[in-house]
PDB file of C-alpha atoms in Angstrom:
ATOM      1  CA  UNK A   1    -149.168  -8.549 188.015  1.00  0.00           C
ATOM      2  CA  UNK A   2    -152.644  -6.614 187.908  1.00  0.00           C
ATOM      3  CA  UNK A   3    -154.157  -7.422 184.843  1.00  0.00           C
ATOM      4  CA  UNK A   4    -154.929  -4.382 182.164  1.00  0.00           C
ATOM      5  CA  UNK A   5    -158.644  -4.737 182.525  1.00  0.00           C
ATOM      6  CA  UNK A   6    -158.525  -3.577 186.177  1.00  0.00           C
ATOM      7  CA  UNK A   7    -156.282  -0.715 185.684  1.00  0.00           C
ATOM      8  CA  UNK A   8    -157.294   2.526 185.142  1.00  0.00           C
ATOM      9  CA  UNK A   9    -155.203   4.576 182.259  1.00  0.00           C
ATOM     10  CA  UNK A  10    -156.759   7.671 180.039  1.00  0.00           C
ATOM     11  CA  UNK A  11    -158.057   6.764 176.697  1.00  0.00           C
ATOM     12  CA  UNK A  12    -155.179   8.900 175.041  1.00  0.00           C
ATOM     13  CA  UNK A  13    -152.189   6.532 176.956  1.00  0.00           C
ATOM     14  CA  UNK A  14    -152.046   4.377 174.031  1.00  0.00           C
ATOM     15  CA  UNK A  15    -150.740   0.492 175.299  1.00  0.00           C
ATOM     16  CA  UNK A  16    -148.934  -2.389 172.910  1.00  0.00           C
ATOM     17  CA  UNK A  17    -149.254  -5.779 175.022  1.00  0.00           C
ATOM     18  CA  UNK A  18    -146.029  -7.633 175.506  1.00  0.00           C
ATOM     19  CA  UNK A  19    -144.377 -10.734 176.345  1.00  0.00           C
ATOM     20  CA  UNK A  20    -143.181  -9.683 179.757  1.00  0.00           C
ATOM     21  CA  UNK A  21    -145.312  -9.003 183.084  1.00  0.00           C
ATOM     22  CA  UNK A  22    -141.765  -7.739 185.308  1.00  0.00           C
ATOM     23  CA  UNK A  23    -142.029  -4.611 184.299  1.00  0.00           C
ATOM     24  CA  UNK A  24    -143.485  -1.691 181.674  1.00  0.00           C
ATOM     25  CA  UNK A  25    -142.110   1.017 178.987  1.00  0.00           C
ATOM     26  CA  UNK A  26    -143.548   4.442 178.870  1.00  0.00           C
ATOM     27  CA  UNK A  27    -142.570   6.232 175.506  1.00  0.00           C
ATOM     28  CA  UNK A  28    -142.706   9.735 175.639  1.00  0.00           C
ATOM     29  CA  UNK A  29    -142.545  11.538 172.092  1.00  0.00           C
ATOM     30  CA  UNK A  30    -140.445  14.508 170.872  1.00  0.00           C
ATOM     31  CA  UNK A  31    -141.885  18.267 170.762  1.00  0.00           C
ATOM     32  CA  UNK A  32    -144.658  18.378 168.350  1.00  0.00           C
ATOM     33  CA  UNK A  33    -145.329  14.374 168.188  1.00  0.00           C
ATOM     34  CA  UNK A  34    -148.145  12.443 168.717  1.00  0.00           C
ATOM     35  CA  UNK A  35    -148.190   8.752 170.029  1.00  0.00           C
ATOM     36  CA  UNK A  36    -148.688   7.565 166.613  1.00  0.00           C
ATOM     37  CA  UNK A  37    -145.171   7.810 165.985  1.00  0.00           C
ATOM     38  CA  UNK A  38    -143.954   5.855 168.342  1.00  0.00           C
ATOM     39  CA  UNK A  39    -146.172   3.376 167.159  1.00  0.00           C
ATOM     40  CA  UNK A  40    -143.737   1.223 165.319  1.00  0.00           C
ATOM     41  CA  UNK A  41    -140.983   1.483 168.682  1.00  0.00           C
ATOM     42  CA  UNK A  42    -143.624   0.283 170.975  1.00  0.00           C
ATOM     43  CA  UNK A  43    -144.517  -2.524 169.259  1.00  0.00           C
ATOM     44  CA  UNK A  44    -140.443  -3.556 168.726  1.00  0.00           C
ATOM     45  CA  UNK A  45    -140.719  -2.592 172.721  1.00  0.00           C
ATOM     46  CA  UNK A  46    -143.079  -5.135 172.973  1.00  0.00           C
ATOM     47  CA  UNK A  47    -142.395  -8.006 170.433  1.00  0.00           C
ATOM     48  CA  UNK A  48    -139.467  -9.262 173.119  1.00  0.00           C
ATOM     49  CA  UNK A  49    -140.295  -7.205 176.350  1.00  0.00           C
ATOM     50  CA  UNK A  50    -143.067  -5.819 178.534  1.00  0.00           C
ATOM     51  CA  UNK A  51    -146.265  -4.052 177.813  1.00  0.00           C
ATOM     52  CA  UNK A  52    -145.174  -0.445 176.367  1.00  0.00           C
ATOM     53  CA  UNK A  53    -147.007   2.155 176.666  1.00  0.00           C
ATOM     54  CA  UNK A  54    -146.925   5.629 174.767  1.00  0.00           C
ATOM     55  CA  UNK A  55    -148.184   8.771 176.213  1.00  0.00           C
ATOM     56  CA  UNK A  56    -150.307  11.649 173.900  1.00  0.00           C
ATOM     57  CA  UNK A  57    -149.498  15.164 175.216  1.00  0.00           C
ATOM     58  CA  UNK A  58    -152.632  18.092 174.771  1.00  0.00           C
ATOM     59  CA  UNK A  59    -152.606  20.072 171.413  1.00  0.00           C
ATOM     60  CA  UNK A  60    -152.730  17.634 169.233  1.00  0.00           C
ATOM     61  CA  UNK A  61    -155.190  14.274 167.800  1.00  0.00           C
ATOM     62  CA  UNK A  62    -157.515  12.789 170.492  1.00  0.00           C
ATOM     63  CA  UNK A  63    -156.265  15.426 172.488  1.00  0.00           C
ATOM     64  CA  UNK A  64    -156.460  18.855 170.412  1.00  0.00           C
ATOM     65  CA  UNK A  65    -158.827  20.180 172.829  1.00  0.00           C
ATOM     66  CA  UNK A  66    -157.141  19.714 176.031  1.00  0.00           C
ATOM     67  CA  UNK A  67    -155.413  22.828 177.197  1.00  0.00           C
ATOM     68  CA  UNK A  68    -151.387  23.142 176.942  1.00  0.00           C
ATOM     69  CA  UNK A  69    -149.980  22.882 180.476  1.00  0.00           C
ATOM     70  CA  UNK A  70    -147.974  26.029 180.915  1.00  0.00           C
ATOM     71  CA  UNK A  71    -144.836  24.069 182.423  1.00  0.00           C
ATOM     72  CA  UNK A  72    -142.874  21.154 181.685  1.00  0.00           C
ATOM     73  CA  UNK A  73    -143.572  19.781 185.554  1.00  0.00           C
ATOM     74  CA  UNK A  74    -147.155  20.385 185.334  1.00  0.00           C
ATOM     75  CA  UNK A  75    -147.261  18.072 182.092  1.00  0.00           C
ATOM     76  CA  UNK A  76    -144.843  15.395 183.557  1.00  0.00           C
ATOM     77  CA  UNK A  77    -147.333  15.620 186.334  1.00  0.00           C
ATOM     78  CA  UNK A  78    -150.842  14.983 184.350  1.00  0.00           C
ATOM     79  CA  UNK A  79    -148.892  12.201 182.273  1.00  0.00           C
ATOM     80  CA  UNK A  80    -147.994  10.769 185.587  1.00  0.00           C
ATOM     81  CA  UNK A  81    -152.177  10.994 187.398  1.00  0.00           C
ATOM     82  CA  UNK A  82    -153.067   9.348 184.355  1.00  0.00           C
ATOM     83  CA  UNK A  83    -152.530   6.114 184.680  1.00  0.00           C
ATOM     84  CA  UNK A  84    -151.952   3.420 187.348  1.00  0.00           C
ATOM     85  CA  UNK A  85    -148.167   3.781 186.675  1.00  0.00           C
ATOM     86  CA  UNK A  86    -147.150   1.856 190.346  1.00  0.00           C
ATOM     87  CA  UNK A  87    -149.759  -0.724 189.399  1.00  0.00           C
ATOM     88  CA  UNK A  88    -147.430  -1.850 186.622  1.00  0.00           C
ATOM     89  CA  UNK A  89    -144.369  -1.002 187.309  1.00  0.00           C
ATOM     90  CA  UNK A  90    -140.924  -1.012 187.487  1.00  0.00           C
ATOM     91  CA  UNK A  91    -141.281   1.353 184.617  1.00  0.00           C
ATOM     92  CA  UNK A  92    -138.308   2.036 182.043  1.00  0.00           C
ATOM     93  CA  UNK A  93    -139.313   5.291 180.609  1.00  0.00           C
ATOM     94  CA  UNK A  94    -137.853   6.581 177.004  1.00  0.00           C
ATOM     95  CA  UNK A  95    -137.882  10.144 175.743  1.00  0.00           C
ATOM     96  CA  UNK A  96    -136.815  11.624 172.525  1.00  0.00           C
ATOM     97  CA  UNK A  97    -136.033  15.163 172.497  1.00  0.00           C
ATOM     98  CA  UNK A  98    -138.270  17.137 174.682  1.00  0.00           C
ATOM     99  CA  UNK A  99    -139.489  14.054 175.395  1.00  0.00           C
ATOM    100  CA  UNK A 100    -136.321  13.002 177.697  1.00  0.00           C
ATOM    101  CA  UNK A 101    -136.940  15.754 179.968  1.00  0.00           C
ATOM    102  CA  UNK A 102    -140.713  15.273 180.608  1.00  0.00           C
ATOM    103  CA  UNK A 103    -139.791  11.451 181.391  1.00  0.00           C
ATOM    104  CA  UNK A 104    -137.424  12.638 183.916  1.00  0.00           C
ATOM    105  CA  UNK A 105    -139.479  15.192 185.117  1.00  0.00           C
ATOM    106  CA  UNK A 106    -142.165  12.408 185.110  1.00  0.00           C
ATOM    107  CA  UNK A 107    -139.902  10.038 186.723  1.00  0.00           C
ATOM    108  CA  UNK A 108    -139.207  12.779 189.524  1.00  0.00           C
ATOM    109  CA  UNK A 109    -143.286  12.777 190.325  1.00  0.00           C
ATOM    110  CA  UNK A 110    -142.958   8.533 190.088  1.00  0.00           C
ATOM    111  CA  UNK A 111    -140.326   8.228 192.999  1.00  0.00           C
ATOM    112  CA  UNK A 112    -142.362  11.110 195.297  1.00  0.00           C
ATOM    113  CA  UNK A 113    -145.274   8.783 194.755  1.00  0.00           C
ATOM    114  CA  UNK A 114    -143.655   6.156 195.356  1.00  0.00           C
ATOM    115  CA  UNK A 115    -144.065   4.013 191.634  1.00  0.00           C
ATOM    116  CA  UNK A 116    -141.059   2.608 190.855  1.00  0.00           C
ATOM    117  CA  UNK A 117    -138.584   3.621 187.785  1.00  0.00           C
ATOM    118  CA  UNK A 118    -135.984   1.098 187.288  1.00  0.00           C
ATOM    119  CA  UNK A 119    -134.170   3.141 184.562  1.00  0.00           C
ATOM    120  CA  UNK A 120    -134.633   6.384 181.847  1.00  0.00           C
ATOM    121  CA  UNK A 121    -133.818   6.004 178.278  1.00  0.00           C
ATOM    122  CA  UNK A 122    -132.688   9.131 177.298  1.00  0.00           C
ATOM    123  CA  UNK A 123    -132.349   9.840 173.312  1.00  0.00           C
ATOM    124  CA  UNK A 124    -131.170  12.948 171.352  1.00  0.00           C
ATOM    125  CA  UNK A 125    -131.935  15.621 174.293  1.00  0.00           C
ATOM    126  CA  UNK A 126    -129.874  18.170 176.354  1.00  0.00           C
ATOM    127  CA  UNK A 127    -129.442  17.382 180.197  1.00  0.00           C
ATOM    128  CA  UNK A 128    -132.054  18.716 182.066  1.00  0.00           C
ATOM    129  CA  UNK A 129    -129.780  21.089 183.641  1.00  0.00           C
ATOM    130  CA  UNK A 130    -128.629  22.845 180.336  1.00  0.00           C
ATOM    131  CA  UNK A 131    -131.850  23.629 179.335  1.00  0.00           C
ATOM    132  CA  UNK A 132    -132.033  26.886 180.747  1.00  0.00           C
ATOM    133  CA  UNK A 133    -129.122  27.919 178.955  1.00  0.00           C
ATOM    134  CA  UNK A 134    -129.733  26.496 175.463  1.00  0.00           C
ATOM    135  CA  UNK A 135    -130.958  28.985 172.882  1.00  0.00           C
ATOM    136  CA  UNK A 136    -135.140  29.830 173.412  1.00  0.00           C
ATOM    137  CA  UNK A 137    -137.241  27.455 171.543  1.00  0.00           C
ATOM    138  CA  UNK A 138    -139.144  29.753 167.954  1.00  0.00           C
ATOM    139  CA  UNK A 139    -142.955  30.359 168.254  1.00  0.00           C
ATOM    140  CA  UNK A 140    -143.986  32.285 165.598  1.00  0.00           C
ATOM    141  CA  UNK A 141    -145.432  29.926 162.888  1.00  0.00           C
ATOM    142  CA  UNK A 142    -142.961  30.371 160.204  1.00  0.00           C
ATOM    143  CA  UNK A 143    -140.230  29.659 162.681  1.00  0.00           C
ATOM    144  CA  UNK A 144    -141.743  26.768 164.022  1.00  0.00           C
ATOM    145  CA  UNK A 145    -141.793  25.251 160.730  1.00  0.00           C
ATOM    146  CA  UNK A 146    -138.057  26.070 159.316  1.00  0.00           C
ATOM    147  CA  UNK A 147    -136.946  24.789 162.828  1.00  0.00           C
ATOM    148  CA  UNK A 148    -139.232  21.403 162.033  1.00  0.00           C
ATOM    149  CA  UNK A 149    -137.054  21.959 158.693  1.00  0.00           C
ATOM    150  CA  UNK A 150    -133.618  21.885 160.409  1.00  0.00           C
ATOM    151  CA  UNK A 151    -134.452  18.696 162.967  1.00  0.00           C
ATOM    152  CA  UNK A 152    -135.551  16.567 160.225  1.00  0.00           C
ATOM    153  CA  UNK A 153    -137.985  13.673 160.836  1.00  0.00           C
ATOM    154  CA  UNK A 154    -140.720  15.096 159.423  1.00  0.00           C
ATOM    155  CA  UNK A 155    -141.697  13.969 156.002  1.00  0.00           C
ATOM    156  CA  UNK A 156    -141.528  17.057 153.687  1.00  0.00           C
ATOM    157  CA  UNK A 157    -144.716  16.054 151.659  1.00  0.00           C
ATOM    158  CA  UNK A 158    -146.429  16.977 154.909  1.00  0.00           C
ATOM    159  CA  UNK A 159    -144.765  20.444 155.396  1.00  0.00           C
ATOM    160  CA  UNK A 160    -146.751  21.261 151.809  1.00  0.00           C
ATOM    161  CA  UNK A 161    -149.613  20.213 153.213  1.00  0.00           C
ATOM    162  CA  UNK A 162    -151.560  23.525 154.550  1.00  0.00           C
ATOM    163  CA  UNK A 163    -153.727  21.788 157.574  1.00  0.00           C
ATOM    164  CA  UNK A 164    -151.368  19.566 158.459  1.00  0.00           C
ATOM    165  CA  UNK A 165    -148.932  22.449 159.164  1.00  0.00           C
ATOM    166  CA  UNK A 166    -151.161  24.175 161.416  1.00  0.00           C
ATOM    167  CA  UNK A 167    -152.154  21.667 163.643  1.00  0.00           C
ATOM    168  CA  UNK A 168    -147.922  21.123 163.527  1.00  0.00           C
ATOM    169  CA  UNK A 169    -147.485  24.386 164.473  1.00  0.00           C
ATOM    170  CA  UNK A 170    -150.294  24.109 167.424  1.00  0.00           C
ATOM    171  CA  UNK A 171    -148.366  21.028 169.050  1.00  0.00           C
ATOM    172  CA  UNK A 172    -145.110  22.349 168.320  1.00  0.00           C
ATOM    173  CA  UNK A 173    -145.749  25.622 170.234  1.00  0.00           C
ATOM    174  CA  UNK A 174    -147.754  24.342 173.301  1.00  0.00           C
ATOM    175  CA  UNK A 175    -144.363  22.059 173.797  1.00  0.00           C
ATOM    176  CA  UNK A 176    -141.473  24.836 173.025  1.00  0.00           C
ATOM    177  CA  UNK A 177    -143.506  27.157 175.378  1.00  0.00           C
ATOM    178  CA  UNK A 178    -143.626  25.397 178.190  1.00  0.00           C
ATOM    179  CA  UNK A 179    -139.926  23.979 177.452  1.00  0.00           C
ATOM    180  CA  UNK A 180    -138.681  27.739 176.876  1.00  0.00           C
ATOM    181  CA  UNK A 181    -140.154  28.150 181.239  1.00  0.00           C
ATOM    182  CA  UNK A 182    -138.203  25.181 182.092  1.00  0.00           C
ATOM    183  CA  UNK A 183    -134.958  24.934 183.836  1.00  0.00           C
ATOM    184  CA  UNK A 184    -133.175  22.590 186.535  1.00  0.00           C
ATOM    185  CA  UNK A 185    -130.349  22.514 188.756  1.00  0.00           C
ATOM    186  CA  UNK A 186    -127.467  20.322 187.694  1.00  0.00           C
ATOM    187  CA  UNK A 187    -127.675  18.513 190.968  1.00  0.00           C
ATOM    188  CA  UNK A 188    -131.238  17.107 190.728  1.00  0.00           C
ATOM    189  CA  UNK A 189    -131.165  13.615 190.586  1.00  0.00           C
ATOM    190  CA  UNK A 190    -133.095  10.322 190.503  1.00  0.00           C
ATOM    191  CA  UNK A 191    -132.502   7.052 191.708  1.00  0.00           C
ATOM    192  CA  UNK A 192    -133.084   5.596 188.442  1.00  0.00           C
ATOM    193  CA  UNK A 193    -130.186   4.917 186.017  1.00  0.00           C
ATOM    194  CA  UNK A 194    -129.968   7.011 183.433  1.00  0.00           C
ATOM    195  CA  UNK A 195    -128.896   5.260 179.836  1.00  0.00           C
ATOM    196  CA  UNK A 196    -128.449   8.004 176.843  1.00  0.00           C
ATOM    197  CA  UNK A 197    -128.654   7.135 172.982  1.00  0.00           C
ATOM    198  CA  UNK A 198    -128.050   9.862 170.182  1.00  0.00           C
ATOM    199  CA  UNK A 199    -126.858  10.253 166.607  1.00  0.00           C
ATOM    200  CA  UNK A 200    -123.423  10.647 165.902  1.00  0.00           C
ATOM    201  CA  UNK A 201    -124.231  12.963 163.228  1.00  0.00           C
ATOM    202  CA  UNK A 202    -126.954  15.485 165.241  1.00  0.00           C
ATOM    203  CA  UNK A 203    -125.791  19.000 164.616  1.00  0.00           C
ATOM    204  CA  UNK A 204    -128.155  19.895 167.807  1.00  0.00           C
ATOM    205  CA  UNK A 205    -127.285  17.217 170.230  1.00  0.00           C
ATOM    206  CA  UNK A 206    -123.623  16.258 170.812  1.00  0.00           C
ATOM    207  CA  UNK A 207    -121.659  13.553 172.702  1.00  0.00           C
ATOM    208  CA  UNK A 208    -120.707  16.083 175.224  1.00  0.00           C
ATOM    209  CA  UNK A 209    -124.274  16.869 175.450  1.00  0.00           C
ATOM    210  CA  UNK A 210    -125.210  13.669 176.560  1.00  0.00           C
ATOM    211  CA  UNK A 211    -122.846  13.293 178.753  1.00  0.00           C
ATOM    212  CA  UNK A 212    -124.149  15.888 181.041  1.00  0.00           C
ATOM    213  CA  UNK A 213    -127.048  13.609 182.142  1.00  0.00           C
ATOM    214  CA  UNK A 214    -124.573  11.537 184.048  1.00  0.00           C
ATOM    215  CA  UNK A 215    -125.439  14.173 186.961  1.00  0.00           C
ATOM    216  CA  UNK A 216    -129.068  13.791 186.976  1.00  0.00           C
ATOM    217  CA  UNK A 217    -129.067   9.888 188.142  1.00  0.00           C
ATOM    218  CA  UNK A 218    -128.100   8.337 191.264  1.00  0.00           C
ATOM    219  CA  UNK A 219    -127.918   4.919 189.616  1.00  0.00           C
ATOM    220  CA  UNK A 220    -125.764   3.810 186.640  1.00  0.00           C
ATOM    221  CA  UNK A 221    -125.374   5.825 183.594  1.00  0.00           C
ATOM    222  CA  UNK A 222    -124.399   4.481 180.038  1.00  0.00           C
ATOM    223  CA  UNK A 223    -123.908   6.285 176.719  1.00  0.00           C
ATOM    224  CA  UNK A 224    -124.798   5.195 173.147  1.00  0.00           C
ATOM    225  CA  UNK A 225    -124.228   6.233 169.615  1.00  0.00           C
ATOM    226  CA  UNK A 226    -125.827   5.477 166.325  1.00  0.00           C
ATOM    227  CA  UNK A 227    -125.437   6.398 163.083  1.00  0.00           C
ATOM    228  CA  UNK A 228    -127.454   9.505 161.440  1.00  0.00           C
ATOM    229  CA  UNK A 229    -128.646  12.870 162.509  1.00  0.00           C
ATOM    230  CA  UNK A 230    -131.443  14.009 165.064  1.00  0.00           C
ATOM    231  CA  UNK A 231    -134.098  11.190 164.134  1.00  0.00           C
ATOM    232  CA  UNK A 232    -131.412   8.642 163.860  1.00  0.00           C
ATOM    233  CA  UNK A 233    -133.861   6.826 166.098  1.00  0.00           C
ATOM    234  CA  UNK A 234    -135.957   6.037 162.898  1.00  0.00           C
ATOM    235  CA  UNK A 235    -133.517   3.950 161.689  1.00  0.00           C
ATOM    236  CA  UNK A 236    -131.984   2.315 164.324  1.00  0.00           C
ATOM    237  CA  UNK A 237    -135.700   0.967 165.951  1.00  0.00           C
ATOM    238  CA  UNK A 238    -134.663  -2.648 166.445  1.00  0.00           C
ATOM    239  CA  UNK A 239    -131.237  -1.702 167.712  1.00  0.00           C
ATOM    240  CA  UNK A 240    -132.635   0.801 170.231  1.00  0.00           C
ATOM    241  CA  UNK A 241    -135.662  -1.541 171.357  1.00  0.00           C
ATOM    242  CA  UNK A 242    -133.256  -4.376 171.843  1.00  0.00           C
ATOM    243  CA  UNK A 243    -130.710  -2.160 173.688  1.00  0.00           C
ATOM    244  CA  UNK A 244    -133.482  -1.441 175.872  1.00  0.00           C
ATOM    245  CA  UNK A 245    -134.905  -4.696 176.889  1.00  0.00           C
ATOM    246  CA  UNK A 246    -131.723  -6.034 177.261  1.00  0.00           C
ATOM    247  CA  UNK A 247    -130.762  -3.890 180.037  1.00  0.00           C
TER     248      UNK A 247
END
């Protein structure tokens, strides 16, 4: 295993050391997030497993200047030239939300170029080929924030707050806009095993939902429920981390 000193990685790829050299975790956050809430996952990641790492898309805090990429391949692909992803893999990637489909769309770039994926965590997210017909994705400000409203997750103290909600509503929109371009056949697939986790109570992603990423993988596919809604995630952290190292 290279050691982290010699590898290269942007200063916005934000890395939790672990107990583990076999492999790595890339996190990939939800619409609108910033690495800083995964924080407390990559560190569960990494109490009992490898070195996780948690990616920071443009639009938002060390990287509010950096221009949104207009699709979500183009972003999958900057995530993926950022660091020296073969260097430590096999990599286990995890997506929430939005999330899911930028780590498969990242995972897509890894096998072309040849870095290894051993599996995708996919949680709370509709297949990659069902995005194109889901309902488009609100822009305009006001929107933005009653759909923040509706997904939960987002402490309502915050929503008050007047700055806060417009760098929100910055993030939020570079995401939706490029998700609202996306689409993907139902074939696609990737050699990687595909593992999905949701909340039995989500009013946006079902069961059946889930389901449908059993087409996009090539390997072995699995399907978890927890309790609670759309962030169920939040509550369930040492369940999901040790669901994922186990594996």
């Amino acid at each position: 295993m290279i050691e982290q000193n010699q590898l290269t990685f942007a200063p916005w790829i934000k890395r939790t050391p672990g107990q583990s050299p076999h492999t790595a975790t890339v996190v990939f956050p939800h619409a609108g997030g910033a690495a800083t809430a995964y924080r407390t996952l990559a560190a569960e990641l990494a109490r009992t497993g490898p070195d996780a790492y948690v990616v920071q898309y443009p639009q938002r805090a060390d990287r509010l200047a950096h221009p949104a990429p207009e699709t979500v391949e183009q972003l999958a692909a900057e995530l993926f030239a950022a660091g020296d992803w073969a260097a430590v893999g096999p990599l286990r990637l995890f997506g929430h939300c939005m999330g899911a489909v930028i780590a498969f769309e990242f995972a897509r770039v890894a096998e072309r170029e040849g870095a290894a994926v051993d599996s995708l965590w996919v949680s709370a997210s509709h297949a990659p080929g069902a995005v194109a017909e889901s309902p488009r994705l609100p822009t305009a400000a006001v929107d933005v924030v009653a759909d923040m409203v509706d997904l939960g997750g987002t402490d309502p103290r915050l929503l008050a707050d007047e700055d806060f909600v417009e760098l929100l509503v910055r993030a939020v929109r570079a995401d939706y806009q490029a998700f609202n371009r996306y689409s993907c056949d139902p074939d696609v697939r990737i050699r990687a095993d595909i593992h999905t986790l949701g909340g039995r109570s989500d009013h946006r992603i079902n069961e059946n939902m889930l389901l449908r990423w059993k087409t996009h993988t090539g390997g072995a596919f699995t399907s978890t429920l927890f309790d609670g809604g759309h962030f169920y995630l939040n509550d369930h952290i040492p369940a999901v981390a040790r669901l994922v190292n186990e594996r």
